[in-house]
Short mmCIF file of N, CA and C in Angstrom, two decimals:
data_model
loop_
_atom_site.label_atom_id
_atom_site.label_comp_id
_atom_site.label_asym_id
_atom_site.label_seq_id
_atom_site.Cartn_x
_atom_site.Cartn_y
_atom_site.Cartn_z
N MET A 1 2.81 -5.18 29.02
CA MET A 1 3.16 -6.35 28.25
C MET A 1 4.57 -6.20 27.67
N ILE A 2 4.85 -5.06 27.10
CA ILE A 2 6.18 -4.81 26.55
C ILE A 2 7.20 -4.74 27.68
N GLY A 3 6.79 -4.14 28.80
CA GLY A 3 7.67 -4.05 29.96
C GLY A 3 8.03 -5.44 30.47
N GLN A 4 7.05 -6.34 30.47
CA GLN A 4 7.31 -7.71 30.90
C GLN A 4 8.27 -8.40 29.93
N PHE A 5 8.11 -8.13 28.64
CA PHE A 5 9.00 -8.72 27.64
C PHE A 5 10.43 -8.25 27.88
N ILE A 6 10.59 -6.95 28.12
CA ILE A 6 11.93 -6.39 28.32
C ILE A 6 12.54 -6.96 29.60
N LYS A 7 11.72 -7.07 30.67
CA LYS A 7 12.22 -7.68 31.90
C LYS A 7 12.66 -9.12 31.64
N GLY A 8 11.84 -9.84 30.91
CA GLY A 8 12.17 -11.23 30.59
C GLY A 8 13.44 -11.31 29.76
N LEU A 9 13.59 -10.39 28.80
CA LEU A 9 14.79 -10.35 27.98
C LEU A 9 16.01 -10.07 28.85
N PHE A 10 15.90 -9.13 29.76
CA PHE A 10 17.01 -8.77 30.63
C PHE A 10 17.39 -9.93 31.54
N PHE A 11 16.39 -10.50 32.24
CA PHE A 11 16.69 -11.59 33.16
C PHE A 11 17.16 -12.84 32.43
N GLY A 12 16.63 -13.06 31.24
CA GLY A 12 17.10 -14.19 30.44
C GLY A 12 18.55 -13.99 30.03
N SER A 13 18.89 -12.77 29.66
CA SER A 13 20.29 -12.47 29.32
C SER A 13 21.20 -12.67 30.52
N LEU A 14 20.73 -12.19 31.66
CA LEU A 14 21.51 -12.33 32.88
C LEU A 14 21.71 -13.80 33.25
N ALA A 15 20.64 -14.58 33.17
CA ALA A 15 20.73 -16.01 33.50
C ALA A 15 21.64 -16.73 32.51
N GLY A 16 21.52 -16.37 31.25
CA GLY A 16 22.39 -16.99 30.24
C GLY A 16 23.85 -16.64 30.48
N GLY A 17 24.07 -15.39 30.85
CA GLY A 17 25.45 -14.97 31.13
C GLY A 17 26.04 -15.70 32.32
N LEU A 18 25.27 -15.82 33.39
CA LEU A 18 25.75 -16.54 34.57
C LEU A 18 25.99 -18.01 34.27
N GLY A 19 25.09 -18.59 33.50
CA GLY A 19 25.28 -19.99 33.11
C GLY A 19 26.54 -20.15 32.28
N GLY A 20 26.79 -19.18 31.40
CA GLY A 20 28.00 -19.22 30.59
C GLY A 20 29.25 -19.13 31.44
N LEU A 21 29.20 -18.32 32.47
CA LEU A 21 30.35 -18.20 33.37
C LEU A 21 30.63 -19.50 34.11
N LEU A 22 29.58 -20.14 34.57
CA LEU A 22 29.74 -21.37 35.35
C LEU A 22 30.24 -22.54 34.51
N PHE A 23 29.81 -22.60 33.27
CA PHE A 23 30.14 -23.76 32.44
C PHE A 23 31.09 -23.43 31.30
N ALA A 24 31.80 -22.35 31.40
CA ALA A 24 32.66 -21.89 30.32
C ALA A 24 33.93 -22.70 30.22
N PRO A 25 34.23 -23.20 29.01
CA PRO A 25 35.48 -23.93 28.82
C PRO A 25 36.65 -22.99 28.50
N LYS A 26 36.37 -21.68 28.42
CA LYS A 26 37.40 -20.70 28.06
C LYS A 26 37.99 -20.07 29.31
N SER A 27 39.05 -19.32 29.09
CA SER A 27 39.68 -18.61 30.21
C SER A 27 38.77 -17.49 30.69
N GLY A 28 39.08 -16.98 31.86
CA GLY A 28 38.27 -15.90 32.44
C GLY A 28 38.26 -14.66 31.57
N GLN A 29 39.40 -14.28 31.01
CA GLN A 29 39.49 -13.08 30.15
C GLN A 29 38.62 -13.26 28.90
N GLU A 30 38.73 -14.42 28.27
CA GLU A 30 37.93 -14.69 27.06
C GLU A 30 36.44 -14.68 27.40
N THR A 31 36.09 -15.27 28.51
CA THR A 31 34.68 -15.32 28.92
C THR A 31 34.16 -13.92 29.20
N ARG A 32 34.95 -13.10 29.89
CA ARG A 32 34.52 -11.72 30.17
C ARG A 32 34.31 -10.95 28.87
N GLU A 33 35.24 -11.10 27.93
CA GLU A 33 35.09 -10.40 26.64
C GLU A 33 33.84 -10.87 25.90
N GLN A 34 33.62 -12.18 25.93
CA GLN A 34 32.43 -12.72 25.29
C GLN A 34 31.17 -12.20 25.98
N MET A 35 31.17 -12.14 27.30
CA MET A 35 30.02 -11.63 28.05
C MET A 35 29.76 -10.16 27.72
N ILE A 36 30.84 -9.38 27.62
CA ILE A 36 30.68 -7.96 27.30
C ILE A 36 30.06 -7.82 25.90
N ARG A 37 30.57 -8.60 24.95
CA ARG A 37 29.99 -8.55 23.59
C ARG A 37 28.52 -8.95 23.62
N TYR A 38 28.24 -10.01 24.36
CA TYR A 38 26.86 -10.49 24.44
C TYR A 38 25.94 -9.44 25.06
N LEU A 39 26.36 -8.83 26.14
CA LEU A 39 25.55 -7.80 26.79
C LEU A 39 25.38 -6.58 25.89
N ASP A 40 26.45 -6.21 25.17
CA ASP A 40 26.33 -5.09 24.24
C ASP A 40 25.33 -5.40 23.13
N GLU A 41 25.40 -6.61 22.58
CA GLU A 41 24.47 -7.01 21.52
C GLU A 41 23.03 -7.05 22.05
N THR A 42 22.86 -7.57 23.26
CA THR A 42 21.53 -7.65 23.85
C THR A 42 20.98 -6.25 24.11
N THR A 43 21.83 -5.37 24.61
CA THR A 43 21.41 -3.99 24.87
C THR A 43 21.01 -3.31 23.57
N GLU A 44 21.82 -3.51 22.54
CA GLU A 44 21.50 -2.90 21.24
C GLU A 44 20.20 -3.46 20.68
N ALA A 45 20.00 -4.76 20.79
CA ALA A 45 18.77 -5.38 20.31
C ALA A 45 17.55 -4.84 21.07
N THR A 46 17.70 -4.66 22.38
CA THR A 46 16.60 -4.12 23.19
C THR A 46 16.28 -2.69 22.79
N LEU A 47 17.30 -1.89 22.56
CA LEU A 47 17.07 -0.51 22.13
C LEU A 47 16.40 -0.46 20.76
N GLU A 48 16.82 -1.33 19.84
CA GLU A 48 16.19 -1.38 18.52
C GLU A 48 14.73 -1.81 18.64
N PHE A 49 14.49 -2.78 19.52
CA PHE A 49 13.12 -3.22 19.74
C PHE A 49 12.26 -2.08 20.28
N ASN A 50 12.78 -1.34 21.25
CA ASN A 50 12.04 -0.20 21.80
C ASN A 50 11.75 0.84 20.72
N ASP A 51 12.74 1.09 19.84
CA ASP A 51 12.51 2.04 18.74
C ASP A 51 11.42 1.52 17.80
N SER A 52 11.45 0.23 17.51
CA SER A 52 10.42 -0.36 16.64
C SER A 52 9.04 -0.22 17.25
N VAL A 53 8.94 -0.45 18.55
CA VAL A 53 7.65 -0.32 19.24
C VAL A 53 7.17 1.13 19.18
N LYS A 54 8.07 2.06 19.38
CA LYS A 54 7.71 3.48 19.32
C LYS A 54 7.21 3.85 17.92
N HIS A 55 7.92 3.37 16.90
CA HIS A 55 7.49 3.65 15.52
C HIS A 55 6.12 3.02 15.24
N LEU A 56 5.92 1.82 15.75
CA LEU A 56 4.63 1.16 15.56
C LEU A 56 3.51 1.96 16.24
N LYS A 57 3.75 2.42 17.46
CA LYS A 57 2.75 3.22 18.17
C LYS A 57 2.45 4.50 17.40
N ASP A 58 3.48 5.15 16.88
CA ASP A 58 3.28 6.37 16.09
C ASP A 58 2.46 6.08 14.84
N ALA A 59 2.78 4.98 14.16
CA ALA A 59 2.04 4.62 12.95
C ALA A 59 0.58 4.32 13.25
N VAL A 60 0.32 3.64 14.37
CA VAL A 60 -1.06 3.34 14.76
C VAL A 60 -1.81 4.63 15.06
N MET A 61 -1.16 5.57 15.73
CA MET A 61 -1.81 6.85 16.04
C MET A 61 -2.14 7.62 14.76
N VAL A 62 -1.20 7.64 13.81
CA VAL A 62 -1.45 8.33 12.54
C VAL A 62 -2.59 7.66 11.78
N THR A 63 -2.58 6.33 11.77
CA THR A 63 -3.65 5.59 11.09
C THR A 63 -5.00 5.87 11.73
N ARG A 64 -5.04 5.88 13.03
CA ARG A 64 -6.31 6.15 13.72
C ARG A 64 -6.80 7.57 13.42
N LYS A 65 -5.88 8.53 13.43
CA LYS A 65 -6.27 9.90 13.13
C LYS A 65 -6.81 10.00 11.71
N THR A 66 -6.16 9.32 10.77
CA THR A 66 -6.62 9.33 9.39
C THR A 66 -8.01 8.72 9.28
N ILE A 67 -8.23 7.61 9.97
CA ILE A 67 -9.54 6.96 9.96
C ILE A 67 -10.59 7.89 10.57
N ASP A 68 -10.27 8.50 11.69
CA ASP A 68 -11.22 9.40 12.35
C ASP A 68 -11.58 10.59 11.46
N GLU A 69 -10.63 11.05 10.65
CA GLU A 69 -10.91 12.16 9.75
C GLU A 69 -11.66 11.71 8.50
N THR A 70 -11.42 10.48 8.07
CA THR A 70 -11.98 9.99 6.81
C THR A 70 -13.42 9.50 6.96
N ILE A 71 -13.74 8.84 8.05
CA ILE A 71 -15.06 8.24 8.21
C ILE A 71 -16.19 9.26 8.09
N PRO A 72 -16.12 10.43 8.73
CA PRO A 72 -17.22 11.38 8.57
C PRO A 72 -17.39 11.85 7.12
N VAL A 73 -16.30 12.04 6.41
CA VAL A 73 -16.37 12.49 5.02
C VAL A 73 -17.03 11.42 4.16
N VAL A 74 -16.63 10.18 4.34
CA VAL A 74 -17.20 9.07 3.56
C VAL A 74 -18.67 8.89 3.90
N THR A 75 -19.00 8.97 5.18
CA THR A 75 -20.39 8.82 5.60
C THR A 75 -21.26 9.91 4.99
N GLU A 76 -20.78 11.14 5.02
CA GLU A 76 -21.53 12.26 4.44
C GLU A 76 -21.70 12.06 2.93
N SER A 77 -20.66 11.59 2.27
CA SER A 77 -20.72 11.35 0.83
C SER A 77 -21.76 10.27 0.51
N PHE A 78 -21.77 9.18 1.30
CA PHE A 78 -22.76 8.13 1.09
C PHE A 78 -24.18 8.66 1.31
N ALA A 79 -24.36 9.48 2.33
CA ALA A 79 -25.68 10.04 2.60
C ALA A 79 -26.15 10.91 1.44
N LYS A 80 -25.26 11.72 0.88
CA LYS A 80 -25.62 12.56 -0.27
C LYS A 80 -25.96 11.69 -1.48
N ASP A 81 -25.18 10.66 -1.72
CA ASP A 81 -25.44 9.77 -2.85
C ASP A 81 -26.78 9.06 -2.69
N LEU A 82 -27.10 8.66 -1.46
CA LEU A 82 -28.38 7.99 -1.20
C LEU A 82 -29.54 8.95 -1.44
N GLU A 83 -29.43 10.15 -0.96
CA GLU A 83 -30.49 11.15 -1.20
C GLU A 83 -30.66 11.42 -2.69
N SER A 84 -29.56 11.52 -3.40
CA SER A 84 -29.63 11.74 -4.85
C SER A 84 -30.32 10.57 -5.53
N PHE A 85 -29.99 9.36 -5.12
CA PHE A 85 -30.62 8.18 -5.70
C PHE A 85 -32.13 8.19 -5.42
N LYS A 86 -32.49 8.49 -4.17
CA LYS A 86 -33.91 8.55 -3.82
C LYS A 86 -34.63 9.59 -4.67
N PHE A 87 -34.01 10.74 -4.84
CA PHE A 87 -34.61 11.82 -5.63
C PHE A 87 -34.84 11.37 -7.07
N GLN A 88 -33.85 10.66 -7.62
CA GLN A 88 -33.98 10.20 -9.00
C GLN A 88 -34.91 9.00 -9.13
N ALA A 89 -34.96 8.16 -8.12
CA ALA A 89 -35.75 6.93 -8.20
C ALA A 89 -37.23 7.16 -7.92
N GLN A 90 -37.57 8.15 -7.13
CA GLN A 90 -38.97 8.36 -6.73
C GLN A 90 -39.91 8.53 -7.92
N PRO A 91 -39.60 9.40 -8.90
CA PRO A 91 -40.52 9.51 -10.05
C PRO A 91 -40.65 8.20 -10.82
N ARG A 92 -39.58 7.46 -10.92
CA ARG A 92 -39.63 6.18 -11.63
C ARG A 92 -40.51 5.19 -10.87
N ILE A 93 -40.41 5.19 -9.57
CA ILE A 93 -41.24 4.29 -8.76
C ILE A 93 -42.71 4.65 -8.92
N GLU A 94 -43.00 5.93 -8.95
CA GLU A 94 -44.40 6.37 -9.15
C GLU A 94 -44.93 5.93 -10.51
N ARG A 95 -44.09 6.06 -11.57
CA ARG A 95 -44.52 5.61 -12.91
C ARG A 95 -44.75 4.11 -12.94
N ILE A 96 -43.91 3.37 -12.27
CA ILE A 96 -44.08 1.91 -12.22
C ILE A 96 -45.37 1.55 -11.50
N LYS A 97 -45.66 2.24 -10.42
CA LYS A 97 -46.91 1.98 -9.69
C LYS A 97 -48.12 2.27 -10.58
N THR A 98 -48.06 3.38 -11.31
CA THR A 98 -49.17 3.75 -12.21
C THR A 98 -49.34 2.68 -13.29
N GLN A 99 -48.25 2.27 -13.89
CA GLN A 99 -48.32 1.24 -14.93
C GLN A 99 -48.82 -0.08 -14.37
N LEU A 100 -48.44 -0.42 -13.16
CA LEU A 100 -48.91 -1.64 -12.51
C LEU A 100 -50.42 -1.58 -12.26
N GLU A 101 -50.90 -0.43 -11.84
CA GLU A 101 -52.34 -0.26 -11.64
C GLU A 101 -53.09 -0.42 -12.97
N GLN A 102 -52.55 0.16 -14.04
CA GLN A 102 -53.18 0.02 -15.35
C GLN A 102 -53.18 -1.43 -15.81
N LEU A 103 -52.10 -2.13 -15.60
CA LEU A 103 -52.04 -3.55 -15.97
C LEU A 103 -53.05 -4.36 -15.17
N ASN A 104 -53.15 -4.06 -13.89
CA ASN A 104 -54.14 -4.77 -13.05
C ASN A 104 -55.56 -4.51 -13.54
N GLN A 105 -55.84 -3.27 -13.95
CA GLN A 105 -57.17 -2.95 -14.49
C GLN A 105 -57.43 -3.72 -15.78
N HIS A 106 -56.43 -3.80 -16.65
CA HIS A 106 -56.58 -4.55 -17.91
C HIS A 106 -56.81 -6.03 -17.63
N VAL A 107 -56.06 -6.59 -16.69
CA VAL A 107 -56.23 -8.01 -16.34
C VAL A 107 -57.62 -8.24 -15.78
N THR A 108 -58.09 -7.35 -14.94
CA THR A 108 -59.43 -7.47 -14.36
C THR A 108 -60.49 -7.40 -15.45
N THR A 109 -60.30 -6.47 -16.40
CA THR A 109 -61.25 -6.32 -17.51
C THR A 109 -61.27 -7.57 -18.37
N ILE A 110 -60.11 -8.11 -18.66
CA ILE A 110 -60.03 -9.31 -19.50
C ILE A 110 -60.65 -10.49 -18.78
N GLN A 111 -60.44 -10.62 -17.50
CA GLN A 111 -61.02 -11.74 -16.75
C GLN A 111 -62.53 -11.59 -16.63
N ALA A 112 -63.03 -10.37 -16.66
CA ALA A 112 -64.47 -10.15 -16.50
C ALA A 112 -65.22 -10.39 -17.80
N LYS A 113 -64.56 -10.32 -18.95
CA LYS A 113 -65.23 -10.55 -20.23
C LYS A 113 -65.66 -12.00 -20.35
N PRO A 114 -66.83 -12.23 -20.95
CA PRO A 114 -67.24 -13.62 -21.20
C PRO A 114 -66.30 -14.24 -22.24
N ALA A 115 -66.19 -15.54 -22.21
CA ALA A 115 -65.29 -16.26 -23.10
C ALA A 115 -65.66 -16.08 -24.57
N ASP A 116 -66.92 -15.84 -24.91
CA ASP A 116 -67.32 -15.71 -26.30
C ASP A 116 -66.96 -14.35 -26.88
N GLU A 117 -66.68 -13.33 -26.07
CA GLU A 117 -66.31 -12.01 -26.57
C GLU A 117 -64.85 -11.96 -26.98
N GLU A 118 -64.05 -12.84 -26.54
CA GLU A 118 -62.63 -12.82 -26.84
C GLU A 118 -62.43 -13.22 -28.21
#
């Protein structure tokens, strides 16, 4: 994809240069100097673009490496936190179940009493 862009940039520059030569209102010397400046600027822009792409690729690789190193640590930390929560929550859940059973027994006892005993 980048190679196609660079080819397009090159051929576009070439076509623009040839078009400039054919339709130039300036003298041949002035046109040649302008073409040289234009080609130099285009070459410099292409080199800068290639450098930017290289820096982007390097940054993506560093980011991916950081993510690959970070995900296992975070996952392990979450797993430990979950186990800790389960360990702390289990006795509370058991107490709630016991209290719920006692409440159900009280409700059953109250419903079983005749209305005149209340």
